[in-house]
GROMACS .gro file of C-alpha atoms in nm:
model
  126
    1MET     CA    1   5.228  -1.834  -1.087
    2ILE     CA    2   4.895  -1.866  -0.902
    3PRO     CA    3   4.619  -1.645  -1.046
    4CYS     CA    4   4.459  -1.392  -0.815
    5SER     CA    5   4.105  -1.479  -0.715
    6GLN     CA    6   3.837  -1.225  -0.789
    7ILE     CA    7   3.613  -1.128  -0.499
    8ASN     CA    8   3.306  -0.912  -0.557
    9PHE     CA    9   3.130  -0.767  -0.259
   10PRO     CA   10   2.773  -0.639  -0.285
   11TRP     CA   11   2.755  -0.314  -0.486
   12SER     CA   12   3.126  -0.343  -0.572
   13GLY     CA   13   3.098  -0.452  -0.933
   14ASP     CA   14   2.873  -0.371  -1.224
   15VAL     CA   15   2.527  -0.340  -1.076
   16VAL     CA   16   2.232  -0.268  -1.300
   17GLN     CA   17   1.901  -0.216  -1.130
   18SER     CA   18   1.606   0.002  -1.213
   19ILE     CA   19   1.526   0.206  -0.905
   20ASP     CA   20   1.204   0.383  -0.991
   21PRO     CA   21   0.943   0.463  -0.725
   22ASP     CA   22   0.668   0.456  -0.988
   23VAL     CA   23   0.730   0.093  -1.081
   24PHE     CA   24   0.482  -0.151  -0.927
   25PHE     CA   25   0.737  -0.422  -0.851
   26GLY     CA   26   0.704  -0.575  -1.197
   27ALA     CA   27   0.366  -0.735  -1.128
   28ILE     CA   28   0.251  -0.670  -1.483
   29PRO     CA   29   0.486  -0.800  -1.752
   30ALA     CA   30   0.580  -0.543  -2.018
   31GLU     CA   31   0.424  -0.753  -2.293
   32ALA     CA   32   0.092  -0.784  -2.106
   33GLY     CA   33  -0.046  -0.451  -2.218
   34ASP     CA   34   0.010  -0.078  -2.243
   35GLY     CA   35   0.237   0.025  -1.954
   36ARG     CA   36   0.139   0.392  -1.979
   37MET     CA   37  -0.227   0.298  -1.960
   38GLU     CA   38  -0.169   0.073  -1.657
   39LYS     CA   39   0.021   0.353  -1.481
   40ALA     CA   40  -0.260   0.602  -1.551
   41ILE     CA   41  -0.524   0.358  -1.424
   42VAL     CA   42  -0.332   0.275  -1.106
   43SER     CA   43  -0.280   0.647  -1.039
   44LYS     CA   44  -0.661   0.681  -1.026
   45ALA     CA   45  -0.736   0.361  -0.833
   46SER     CA   46  -0.467   0.135  -0.687
   47TYR     CA   47  -0.489  -0.240  -0.730
   48GLY     CA   48  -0.598  -0.265  -0.368
   49ARG     CA   49  -0.877  -0.012  -0.424
   50GLN     CA   50  -0.993  -0.192  -0.738
   51LEU     CA   51  -0.997  -0.528  -0.558
   52GLY     CA   52  -1.174  -0.372  -0.261
   53LEU     CA   53  -1.456  -0.242  -0.481
   54ILE     CA   54  -1.492  -0.578  -0.655
   55THR     CA   55  -1.498  -0.755  -0.317
   56GLU     CA   56  -1.767  -0.520  -0.180
   57VAL     CA   57  -1.990  -0.569  -0.485
   58LEU     CA   58  -1.940  -0.946  -0.491
   59ILE     CA   59  -2.015  -0.988  -0.121
   60SER     CA   60  -2.329  -0.775  -0.142
   61LEU     CA   61  -2.450  -0.973  -0.446
   62VAL     CA   62  -2.391  -1.308  -0.279
   63GLU     CA   63  -2.568  -1.189   0.037
   64GLU     CA   64  -2.861  -1.063  -0.171
   65VAL     CA   65  -2.897  -1.367  -0.397
   66GLY     CA   66  -2.813  -1.625  -0.134
   67LYS     CA   67  -2.530  -1.865  -0.073
   68LYS     CA   68  -2.525  -2.195  -0.255
   69THR     CA   69  -2.354  -2.491  -0.097
   70GLN     CA   70  -2.072  -2.506  -0.351
   71SER     CA   71  -1.972  -2.143  -0.304
   72LYS     CA   72  -2.013  -2.127   0.076
   73ASP     CA   73  -1.645  -2.191   0.153
   74ALA     CA   74  -1.520  -1.947  -0.110
   75PHE     CA   75  -1.763  -1.683   0.017
   76LYS     CA   76  -1.651  -1.741   0.374
   77ASP     CA   77  -1.286  -1.711   0.265
   78LEU     CA   78  -1.356  -1.389   0.073
   79LYS     CA   79  -1.547  -1.244   0.368
   80GLY     CA   80  -1.252  -1.338   0.592
   81VAL     CA   81  -1.006  -1.164   0.360
   82GLN     CA   82  -1.223  -0.853   0.362
   83GLU     CA   83  -1.244  -0.855   0.743
   84ASP     CA   84  -0.867  -0.906   0.773
   85THR     CA   85  -0.809  -0.618   0.531
   86GLU     CA   86  -1.036  -0.387   0.730
   87LYS     CA   87  -0.860  -0.490   1.053
   88ILE     CA   88  -0.518  -0.411   0.900
   89LYS     CA   89  -0.644  -0.074   0.774
   90LYS     CA   90  -0.777   0.011   1.121
   91GLU     CA   91  -0.450  -0.092   1.287
   92MET     CA   92  -0.252   0.118   1.039
   93ARG     CA   93  -0.473   0.423   1.102
   94VAL     CA   94  -0.421   0.385   1.477
   95ALA     CA   95  -0.044   0.347   1.428
   96THR     CA   96  -0.035   0.656   1.206
   97ARG     CA   97  -0.225   0.862   1.464
   98THR     CA   98   0.004   0.739   1.741
   99ALA     CA   99   0.315   0.828   1.539
  100ALA     CA  100   0.171   1.171   1.454
  101ARG     CA  101   0.099   1.241   1.820
  102ARG     CA  102   0.454   1.142   1.915
  103LEU     CA  103   0.599   1.371   1.648
  104LEU     CA  104   0.375   1.659   1.751
  105GLU     CA  105   0.475   1.609   2.114
  106ARG     CA  106   0.844   1.616   2.020
  107LEU     CA  107   0.786   1.926   1.808
  108SER     CA  108   0.601   2.097   2.095
  109GLN     CA  109   0.908   2.047   2.313
  110SER     CA  110   1.172   2.137   2.055
  111ASP     CA  111   0.996   2.409   1.852
  112PRO     CA  112   0.659   2.524   1.993
  113ASP     CA  113   0.628   2.802   1.734
  114ALA     CA  114   0.655   2.552   1.448
  115LEU     CA  115   0.389   2.336   1.613
  116ASP     CA  116   0.155   2.636   1.641
  117GLN     CA  117   0.213   2.719   1.274
  118ILE     CA  118   0.140   2.362   1.163
  119LEU     CA  119  -0.176   2.343   1.375
  120LYS     CA  120  -0.298   2.674   1.229
  121GLU     CA  121  -0.236   2.545   0.875
  122PHE     CA  122  -0.438   2.231   0.944
  123SER     CA  123  -0.716   2.424   1.119
  124ALA     CA  124  -0.749   2.649   0.814
  125ARG     CA  125  -0.813   2.343   0.594
  126SER     CA  126  -1.131   2.241   0.773
   0.00000   0.00000   0.00000
């Protein structure tokens, strides 16, 4: 008798995966430190925010002290990363505004009363 072959399709067998929105994609190994502390720190300032602050301070210090020949390329690279980051942030803000306008336009056509209510709520905030 010929044994039956076993075929497992995705998500058809035993699948064990931690699906937790609070997990930062495992960038910090569990043994590297106190996970609760890391989570608390990141809730106050994300890794991107922390790196952004360090970059701003470092660039201002290098500009103030002067650029030595050996660090010129690294400084130029860091400055380029900062400029690219700012460009991405600006593009994302524009995309968010565009998406919000589209949604508000759709809401104005489908439910004008809801749009008025939302606009009043936001006007009251400022």
